PDB file of C-alpha atoms in Angstrom:
ATOM      1  CA  GLY A   1      -3.779 -32.116   3.830  1.00 76.00           C
ATOM      2  CA  GLU A   2      -2.590 -29.753   1.141  1.00 83.00           C
ATOM      3  CA  ASN A   3       1.121 -28.905   0.916  1.00 90.00           C
ATOM      4  CA  VAL A   4       2.306 -25.929  -1.148  1.00 96.00           C
ATOM      5  CA  GLU A   5       5.982 -25.488  -1.958  1.00 97.00           C
ATOM      6  CA  GLN A   6       7.222 -22.188  -3.331  1.00 98.00           C
ATOM      7  CA  HIS A   7      10.574 -21.439  -4.985  1.00 97.00           C
ATOM      8  CA  PRO A   8      12.802 -19.556  -4.886  1.00 98.00           C
ATOM      9  CA  SER A   9      12.668 -18.053  -1.409  1.00 97.00           C
ATOM     10  CA  THR A  10      14.582 -14.991  -2.618  1.00 98.00           C
ATOM     11  CA  LEU A  11      15.034 -13.592  -6.105  1.00 98.00           C
ATOM     12  CA  SER A  12      17.072 -10.638  -7.311  1.00 98.00           C
ATOM     13  CA  VAL A  13      16.679  -9.321 -10.844  1.00 98.00           C
ATOM     14  CA  GLN A  14      17.825  -6.281 -12.748  1.00 98.00           C
ATOM     15  CA  GLU A  15      15.200  -3.721 -13.588  1.00 98.00           C
ATOM     16  CA  GLY A  16      13.627  -4.619 -16.925  1.00 97.00           C
ATOM     17  CA  ASP A  17      14.349  -8.329 -16.635  1.00 98.00           C
ATOM     18  CA  SER A  18      11.719 -10.993 -16.024  1.00 98.00           C
ATOM     19  CA  ALA A  19      11.012 -12.796 -12.760  1.00 98.00           C
ATOM     20  CA  VAL A  20       9.469 -16.229 -12.388  1.00 98.00           C
ATOM     21  CA  ILE A  21       8.190 -17.769  -9.161  1.00 98.00           C
ATOM     22  CA  LYS A  22       7.008 -21.368  -9.016  1.00 98.00           C
ATOM     23  CA  CYS A  23       4.654 -23.229  -6.721  1.00 98.00           C
ATOM     24  CA  THR A  24       3.711 -26.877  -6.503  1.00 98.00           C
ATOM     25  CA  TYR A  25       0.732 -28.296  -4.664  1.00 97.00           C
ATOM     26  CA  SER A  26      -0.233 -31.783  -3.573  1.00 95.00           C
ATOM     27  CA  ASP A  27      -4.048 -31.898  -3.446  1.00 92.00           C
ATOM     28  CA  SER A  28      -5.635 -32.527  -6.829  1.00 92.00           C
ATOM     29  CA  ALA A  29      -8.916 -31.130  -5.445  1.00 91.00           C
ATOM     30  CA  SER A  30      -7.409 -27.632  -5.317  1.00 93.00           C
ATOM     31  CA  ASN A  31      -9.176 -25.543  -7.932  1.00 91.00           C
ATOM     32  CA  TYR A  32      -8.225 -21.922  -7.333  1.00 91.00           C
ATOM     33  CA  PHE A  33      -4.741 -20.412  -7.249  1.00 95.00           C
ATOM     34  CA  PRO A  34      -4.283 -16.748  -6.263  1.00 95.00           C
ATOM     35  CA  TRP A  35      -1.038 -14.800  -6.026  1.00 97.00           C
ATOM     36  CA  TYR A  36      -0.569 -12.082  -3.425  1.00 97.00           C
ATOM     37  CA  LYS A  37       1.982  -9.281  -3.187  1.00 97.00           C
ATOM     38  CA  GLN A  38       2.909  -8.054   0.271  1.00 97.00           C
ATOM     39  CA  GLU A  39       4.988  -4.940   0.746  1.00 96.00           C
ATOM     40  CA  LEU A  40       6.783  -4.404   4.020  1.00 93.00           C
ATOM     41  CA  GLY A  41       4.328  -3.627   6.799  1.00 92.00           C
ATOM     42  CA  LYS A  42       1.330  -3.847   4.485  1.00 95.00           C
ATOM     43  CA  ARG A  43      -1.492  -6.319   3.951  1.00 95.00           C
ATOM     44  CA  PRO A  44      -1.308  -8.994   1.220  1.00 96.00           C
ATOM     45  CA  GLN A  45      -2.841  -7.715  -2.007  1.00 95.00           C
ATOM     46  CA  LEU A  46      -4.248  -9.982  -4.704  1.00 94.00           C
ATOM     47  CA  ILE A  47      -2.396  -9.404  -7.975  1.00 96.00           C
ATOM     48  CA  ILE A  48      -3.657 -12.233 -10.166  1.00 96.00           C
ATOM     49  CA  ASP A  49      -5.469 -15.523  -9.842  1.00 94.00           C
ATOM     50  CA  ILE A  50      -6.272 -18.555 -11.961  1.00 94.00           C
ATOM     51  CA  ARG A  51      -8.883 -21.250 -11.791  1.00 91.00           C
ATOM     52  CA  SER A  52      -8.295 -24.892 -12.516  1.00 86.00           C
ATOM     53  CA  ASN A  53     -10.176 -24.827 -15.828  1.00 86.00           C
ATOM     54  CA  VAL A  54      -7.738 -22.281 -17.285  1.00 84.00           C
ATOM     55  CA  GLY A  55      -4.112 -22.812 -18.293  1.00 91.00           C
ATOM     56  CA  GLU A  56      -2.878 -19.246 -18.452  1.00 95.00           C
ATOM     57  CA  LYS A  57      -3.985 -15.759 -17.517  1.00 94.00           C
ATOM     58  CA  LYS A  58      -2.360 -12.396 -18.221  1.00 96.00           C
ATOM     59  CA  ASP A  59      -2.799  -8.931 -16.802  1.00 94.00           C
ATOM     60  CA  GLN A  60      -0.405  -6.409 -18.319  1.00 96.00           C
ATOM     61  CA  ARG A  61       3.089  -7.334 -17.093  1.00 97.00           C
ATOM     62  CA  ILE A  62       1.879 -10.196 -14.907  1.00 98.00           C
ATOM     63  CA  ALA A  63       0.917 -13.680 -16.008  1.00 98.00           C
ATOM     64  CA  VAL A  64       0.141 -16.944 -14.268  1.00 97.00           C
ATOM     65  CA  THR A  65       0.357 -20.414 -15.781  1.00 97.00           C
ATOM     66  CA  LEU A  66      -1.146 -23.597 -14.381  1.00 96.00           C
ATOM     67  CA  ASN A  67      -0.260 -27.206 -15.127  1.00 95.00           C
ATOM     68  CA  LYS A  68      -2.904 -29.329 -13.423  1.00 94.00           C
ATOM     69  CA  THR A  69      -1.323 -32.611 -14.419  1.00 93.00           C
ATOM     70  CA  ALA A  70       1.984 -31.714 -12.834  1.00 94.00           C
ATOM     71  CA  LYS A  71       0.289 -29.790 -10.015  1.00 96.00           C
ATOM     72  CA  HIS A  72       2.324 -26.656 -10.401  1.00 96.00           C
ATOM     73  CA  PHE A  73       1.659 -23.024 -11.223  1.00 97.00           C
ATOM     74  CA  SER A  74       3.948 -20.088 -11.848  1.00 98.00           C
ATOM     75  CA  LEU A  75       3.923 -16.306 -11.630  1.00 98.00           C
ATOM     76  CA  HIS A  76       5.677 -14.411 -14.411  1.00 98.00           C
ATOM     77  CA  ILE A  77       6.511 -10.729 -14.110  1.00 98.00           C
ATOM     78  CA  THR A  78       7.964  -9.091 -17.213  1.00 97.00           C
ATOM     79  CA  GLU A  79       9.781  -5.768 -17.507  1.00 98.00           C
ATOM     80  CA  THR A  80      10.277  -5.638 -13.760  1.00 98.00           C
ATOM     81  CA  GLN A  81      10.320  -2.288 -11.997  1.00 97.00           C
ATOM     82  CA  PRO A  82      11.658  -1.292  -8.561  1.00 97.00           C
ATOM     83  CA  GLU A  83       8.085  -1.035  -7.257  1.00 97.00           C
ATOM     84  CA  ASP A  84       7.681  -4.759  -7.947  1.00 98.00           C
ATOM     85  CA  SER A  85      10.040  -5.390  -5.010  1.00 98.00           C
ATOM     86  CA  ALA A  86       7.999  -7.176  -2.350  1.00 97.00           C
ATOM     87  CA  VAL A  87       7.222 -10.617  -0.963  1.00 97.00           C
ATOM     88  CA  TYR A  88       4.996 -12.729  -3.194  1.00 98.00           C
ATOM     89  CA  PHE A  89       2.832 -15.567  -1.879  1.00 98.00           C
ATOM     90  CA  CYS A  90       1.054 -18.248  -3.850  1.00 98.00           C
ATOM     91  CA  ALA A  91      -1.906 -20.140  -2.465  1.00 96.00           C
ATOM     92  CA  ALA A  92      -3.817 -23.268  -3.353  1.00 95.00           C
ATOM     93  CA  ILE A  93      -7.491 -23.270  -2.503  1.00 92.00           C
ATOM     94  CA  THR A  94     -10.140 -25.935  -2.647  1.00 87.00           C
ATOM     95  CA  PHE A  95     -13.417 -24.136  -3.172  1.00 77.00           C
ATOM     96  CA  SER A  96     -16.706 -25.957  -3.197  1.00 71.00           C
ATOM     97  CA  GLY A  97     -20.202 -24.837  -2.289  1.00 67.00           C
ATOM     98  CA  GLY A  98     -19.089 -21.811  -0.294  1.00 64.00           C
ATOM     99  CA  TYR A  99     -16.440 -23.756   1.624  1.00 75.00           C
ATOM    100  CA  GLN A 100     -12.746 -22.934   1.251  1.00 81.00           C
ATOM    101  CA  LYS A 101      -9.659 -24.824   2.276  1.00 86.00           C
ATOM    102  CA  VAL A 102      -6.641 -22.566   1.786  1.00 90.00           C
ATOM    103  CA  THR A 103      -2.891 -23.196   2.012  1.00 93.00           C
ATOM    104  CA  PHE A 104      -0.285 -20.523   1.383  1.00 95.00           C
ATOM    105  CA  GLY A 105       3.200 -21.012   0.015  1.00 97.00           C
ATOM    106  CA  THR A 106       6.240 -19.947   2.000  1.00 96.00           C
ATOM    107  CA  GLY A 107       6.786 -16.731   0.067  1.00 97.00           C
ATOM    108  CA  THR A 108       9.375 -15.295  -2.327  1.00 98.00           C
ATOM    109  CA  LYS A 109      11.191 -12.070  -1.573  1.00 97.00           C
ATOM    110  CA  LEU A 110      11.703 -10.309  -4.889  1.00 98.00           C
ATOM    111  CA  GLN A 111      14.249  -7.543  -5.181  1.00 98.00           C
ATOM    112  CA  VAL A 112      14.381  -5.501  -8.372  1.00 98.00           C
ATOM    113  CA  ILE A 113      17.696  -3.717  -8.697  1.00 97.00           C
ATOM    114  CA  PRO A 114      17.514  -0.362 -10.469  1.00 95.00           C
TER     115      PRO A 114
ATOM    116  CA  SER B   1     -13.705  -6.017  -3.796  1.00 70.00           C
ATOM    117  CA  ALA B   2     -14.344  -5.879  -0.059  1.00 77.00           C
ATOM    118  CA  VAL B   3     -12.698  -3.250   2.134  1.00 87.00           C
ATOM    119  CA  ILE B   4     -11.610  -4.666   5.467  1.00 93.00           C
ATOM    120  CA  SER B   5     -10.519  -2.851   8.610  1.00 96.00           C
ATOM    121  CA  GLN B   6      -9.078  -4.160  11.859  1.00 98.00           C
ATOM    122  CA  LYS B   7      -8.810  -2.793  15.376  1.00 97.00           C
ATOM    123  CA  PRO B   8      -6.453  -2.352  17.092  1.00 98.00           C
ATOM    124  CA  SER B   9      -3.679  -1.849  14.562  1.00 97.00           C
ATOM    125  CA  ARG B  10      -1.108  -2.732  17.208  1.00 97.00           C
ATOM    126  CA  ASP B  11      -0.903  -3.446  20.889  1.00 97.00           C
ATOM    127  CA  ILE B  12       1.586  -4.319  23.603  1.00 97.00           C
ATOM    128  CA  CYS B  13       0.191  -6.700  26.196  1.00 97.00           C
ATOM    129  CA  GLN B  14       1.313  -8.343  29.387  1.00 97.00           C
ATOM    130  CA  ARG B  15       1.749 -12.086  29.724  1.00 97.00           C
ATOM    131  CA  GLY B  16      -1.412 -13.837  30.941  1.00 97.00           C
ATOM    132  CA  THR B  17      -3.851 -11.238  29.624  1.00 97.00           C
ATOM    133  CA  SER B  18      -6.209 -11.492  26.639  1.00 98.00           C
ATOM    134  CA  LEU B  19      -6.708  -9.283  23.599  1.00 98.00           C
ATOM    135  CA  THR B  20      -9.702  -9.141  21.292  1.00 98.00           C
ATOM    136  CA  ILE B  21      -9.122  -8.101  17.697  1.00 98.00           C
ATOM    137  CA  GLN B  22     -12.022  -6.805  15.639  1.00 98.00           C
ATOM    138  CA  CYS B  23     -12.482  -7.226  11.901  1.00 97.00           C
ATOM    139  CA  GLN B  24     -15.044  -5.172   9.993  1.00 96.00           C
ATOM    140  CA  VAL B  25     -15.970  -5.621   6.334  1.00 92.00           C
ATOM    141  CA  ASP B  26     -17.732  -2.922   4.337  1.00 89.00           C
ATOM    142  CA  SER B  27     -20.025  -5.447   2.658  1.00 86.00           C
ATOM    143  CA  GLN B  28     -21.466  -8.827   3.442  1.00 85.00           C
ATOM    144  CA  VAL B  29     -19.044 -11.693   2.914  1.00 85.00           C
ATOM    145  CA  THR B  30     -19.791 -15.369   3.055  1.00 83.00           C
ATOM    146  CA  MET B  31     -16.550 -16.451   4.657  1.00 87.00           C
ATOM    147  CA  MET B  32     -14.098 -14.788   7.038  1.00 92.00           C
ATOM    148  CA  PHE B  33     -10.712 -16.116   8.034  1.00 95.00           C
ATOM    149  CA  TRP B  34      -8.119 -15.409  10.691  1.00 97.00           C
ATOM    150  CA  TYR B  35      -4.400 -15.786  10.020  1.00 97.00           C
ATOM    151  CA  ARG B  36      -1.178 -15.399  11.942  1.00 97.00           C
ATOM    152  CA  GLN B  37       1.978 -14.139  10.293  1.00 97.00           C
ATOM    153  CA  GLN B  38       5.374 -13.971  11.921  1.00 94.00           C
ATOM    154  CA  PRO B  39       7.635 -11.247  10.484  1.00 87.00           C
ATOM    155  CA  GLY B  40       9.263 -12.473   7.299  1.00 87.00           C
ATOM    156  CA  GLN B  41       7.160 -15.619   7.208  1.00 93.00           C
ATOM    157  CA  SER B  42       4.101 -16.926   5.418  1.00 95.00           C
ATOM    158  CA  LEU B  43       0.490 -16.780   6.491  1.00 95.00           C
ATOM    159  CA  THR B  44      -0.792 -19.530   8.746  1.00 94.00           C
ATOM    160  CA  LEU B  45      -4.533 -20.053   8.867  1.00 94.00           C
ATOM    161  CA  ILE B  46      -5.879 -20.133  12.413  1.00 96.00           C
ATOM    162  CA  ALA B  47      -9.553 -20.699  11.709  1.00 94.00           C
ATOM    163  CA  THR B  48     -12.513 -20.016   9.478  1.00 92.00           C
ATOM    164  CA  ALA B  49     -15.139 -17.862  11.168  1.00 91.00           C
ATOM    165  CA  ASN B  50     -18.614 -19.190  10.430  1.00 80.00           C
ATOM    166  CA  GLN B  51     -21.647 -16.972  10.796  1.00 81.00           C
ATOM    167  CA  GLY B  52     -24.069 -18.409  13.288  1.00 78.00           C
ATOM    168  CA  SER B  53     -21.958 -21.411  14.241  1.00 79.00           C
ATOM    169  CA  GLU B  54     -18.635 -22.288  15.830  1.00 83.00           C
ATOM    170  CA  ALA B  55     -15.441 -21.486  13.990  1.00 90.00           C
ATOM    171  CA  THR B  56     -13.531 -24.231  12.199  1.00 90.00           C
ATOM    172  CA  TYR B  57      -9.988 -24.432  13.590  1.00 93.00           C
ATOM    173  CA  GLU B  58      -6.851 -25.625  11.830  1.00 92.00           C
ATOM    174  CA  SER B  59      -4.520 -28.181  13.301  1.00 91.00           C
ATOM    175  CA  GLY B  60      -2.558 -26.699  16.172  1.00 94.00           C
ATOM    176  CA  PHE B  61      -5.135 -24.050  17.063  1.00 96.00           C
ATOM    177  CA  VAL B  62      -7.875 -24.511  19.659  1.00 95.00           C
ATOM    178  CA  ILE B  63     -10.974 -22.619  20.631  1.00 95.00           C
ATOM    179  CA  ASP B  64      -9.922 -22.112  24.243  1.00 96.00           C
ATOM    180  CA  LYS B  65      -6.836 -20.212  23.118  1.00 97.00           C
ATOM    181  CA  PHE B  66      -8.338 -18.407  20.126  1.00 97.00           C
ATOM    182  CA  PRO B  67     -12.080 -17.957  20.625  1.00 96.00           C
ATOM    183  CA  ILE B  68     -13.755 -16.447  17.574  1.00 96.00           C
ATOM    184  CA  SER B  69     -17.091 -14.779  17.143  1.00 94.00           C
ATOM    185  CA  ARG B  70     -18.974 -13.959  13.983  1.00 94.00           C
ATOM    186  CA  PRO B  71     -22.329 -12.435  14.850  1.00 92.00           C
ATOM    187  CA  ASN B  72     -23.161 -11.313  11.306  1.00 92.00           C
ATOM    188  CA  LEU B  73     -21.883 -11.275   7.728  1.00 90.00           C
ATOM    189  CA  THR B  74     -19.715  -8.161   8.123  1.00 92.00           C
ATOM    190  CA  PHE B  75     -17.994  -8.569  11.498  1.00 95.00           C
ATOM    191  CA  SER B  76     -15.789 -11.010  13.370  1.00 96.00           C
ATOM    192  CA  THR B  77     -13.556 -10.998  16.426  1.00 97.00           C
ATOM    193  CA  LEU B  78     -10.546 -13.078  17.393  1.00 98.00           C
ATOM    194  CA  THR B  79      -9.443 -13.254  21.014  1.00 98.00           C
ATOM    195  CA  VAL B  80      -5.921 -14.277  21.910  1.00 98.00           C
ATOM    196  CA  SER B  81      -6.289 -15.684  25.424  1.00 98.00           C
ATOM    197  CA  ASN B  82      -3.818 -16.101  28.270  1.00 97.00           C
ATOM    198  CA  MET B  83      -1.087 -14.631  26.124  1.00 97.00           C
ATOM    199  CA  SER B  84       2.586 -15.567  26.235  1.00 97.00           C
ATOM    200  CA  PRO B  85       5.518 -14.032  24.332  1.00 97.00           C
ATOM    201  CA  GLU B  86       5.129 -16.797  21.737  1.00 96.00           C
ATOM    202  CA  ASP B  87       1.835 -15.209  20.707  1.00 97.00           C
ATOM    203  CA  SER B  88       3.670 -12.109  19.504  1.00 97.00           C
ATOM    204  CA  SER B  89       2.828 -11.906  15.825  1.00 97.00           C
ATOM    205  CA  ILE B  90       0.750 -10.143  13.215  1.00 97.00           C
ATOM    206  CA  TYR B  91      -2.870 -11.270  13.094  1.00 98.00           C
ATOM    207  CA  LEU B  92      -4.775 -10.756   9.861  1.00 98.00           C
ATOM    208  CA  CYS B  93      -8.386 -11.287   8.971  1.00 97.00           C
ATOM    209  CA  SER B  94      -9.702 -11.810   5.472  1.00 95.00           C
ATOM    210  CA  GLY B  95     -13.069 -12.041   3.805  1.00 91.00           C
ATOM    211  CA  SER B  96     -14.270 -13.933   0.778  1.00 86.00           C
ATOM    212  CA  GLY B  97     -16.892 -12.101  -1.225  1.00 69.00           C
ATOM    213  CA  SER B  98     -19.710 -14.525  -1.765  1.00 62.00           C
ATOM    214  CA  ALA B  99     -20.604 -18.137  -2.216  1.00 51.00           C
ATOM    215  CA  TYR B 100     -19.569 -17.796  -5.859  1.00 54.00           C
ATOM    216  CA  THR B 101     -16.139 -16.245  -5.577  1.00 67.00           C
ATOM    217  CA  GLU B 102     -13.072 -17.557  -3.873  1.00 75.00           C
ATOM    218  CA  THR B 103     -11.064 -14.347  -3.730  1.00 85.00           C
ATOM    219  CA  GLN B 104      -9.900 -13.346  -0.259  1.00 89.00           C
ATOM    220  CA  TYR B 105      -9.276  -9.732   0.657  1.00 91.00           C
ATOM    221  CA  PHE B 106      -7.184  -8.954   3.702  1.00 95.00           C
ATOM    222  CA  GLY B 107      -7.375  -6.513   6.538  1.00 96.00           C
ATOM    223  CA  PRO B 108      -4.310  -4.415   7.432  1.00 96.00           C
ATOM    224  CA  GLY B 109      -3.340  -6.666  10.312  1.00 97.00           C
ATOM    225  CA  THR B 110      -2.905  -6.273  14.064  1.00 98.00           C
ATOM    226  CA  ARG B 111       0.659  -6.242  15.336  1.00 97.00           C
ATOM    227  CA  LEU B 112       0.773  -7.847  18.775  1.00 98.00           C
ATOM    228  CA  LEU B 113       3.709  -7.816  21.160  1.00 97.00           C
ATOM    229  CA  VAL B 114       3.438  -9.806  24.381  1.00 97.00           C
ATOM    230  CA  LEU B 115       5.897  -8.983  27.131  1.00 97.00           C
TER     231      LEU B 115
END
């Protein structure tokens, strides 16, 4: 089955600096890669996603890159703010004909220091 | 995006009893999923709830322990049966919009404590 590794498990950055979280996956059939942000006591919220036919996607301060050959994808947050502090999860999903096989990474606790 | 609600939001249960968690989506979704999340940990998929057929369970999860219903495209239930303290966790449901989109939206979760 699919295995998703996520690093680092914790990350502290100064406000205004950039943060990068990396995930690797094992199943080459995976074709959809969302990133979720989960604040304490809240539900996971989708912040950005990328499909396997795209190498990079940006949304304001957030970007995701995908390297299909190496089977890894990364979340980039620029100009970090204290409200970016949360746990971030990557996921690798195989999606075909209405069927989904989903595996989440282990999570990264991001702390943005004011 | 789909808006998803869950009931109850939290519960404290006695060992050996069962609890049914409800998940309601404000629009029809093709796929619904049930997850378990221990505090500070990642999400573990329990099963995919299939409308009109039996749920598809992940390794380590069985129907006798976690029976699931999905009577229509907007509603599902997960029952945690014969509970033990090890079942204490947060249970989340999610829905995926249609056959053409993979994005999953999550409910707020049900916090379960088994004494």
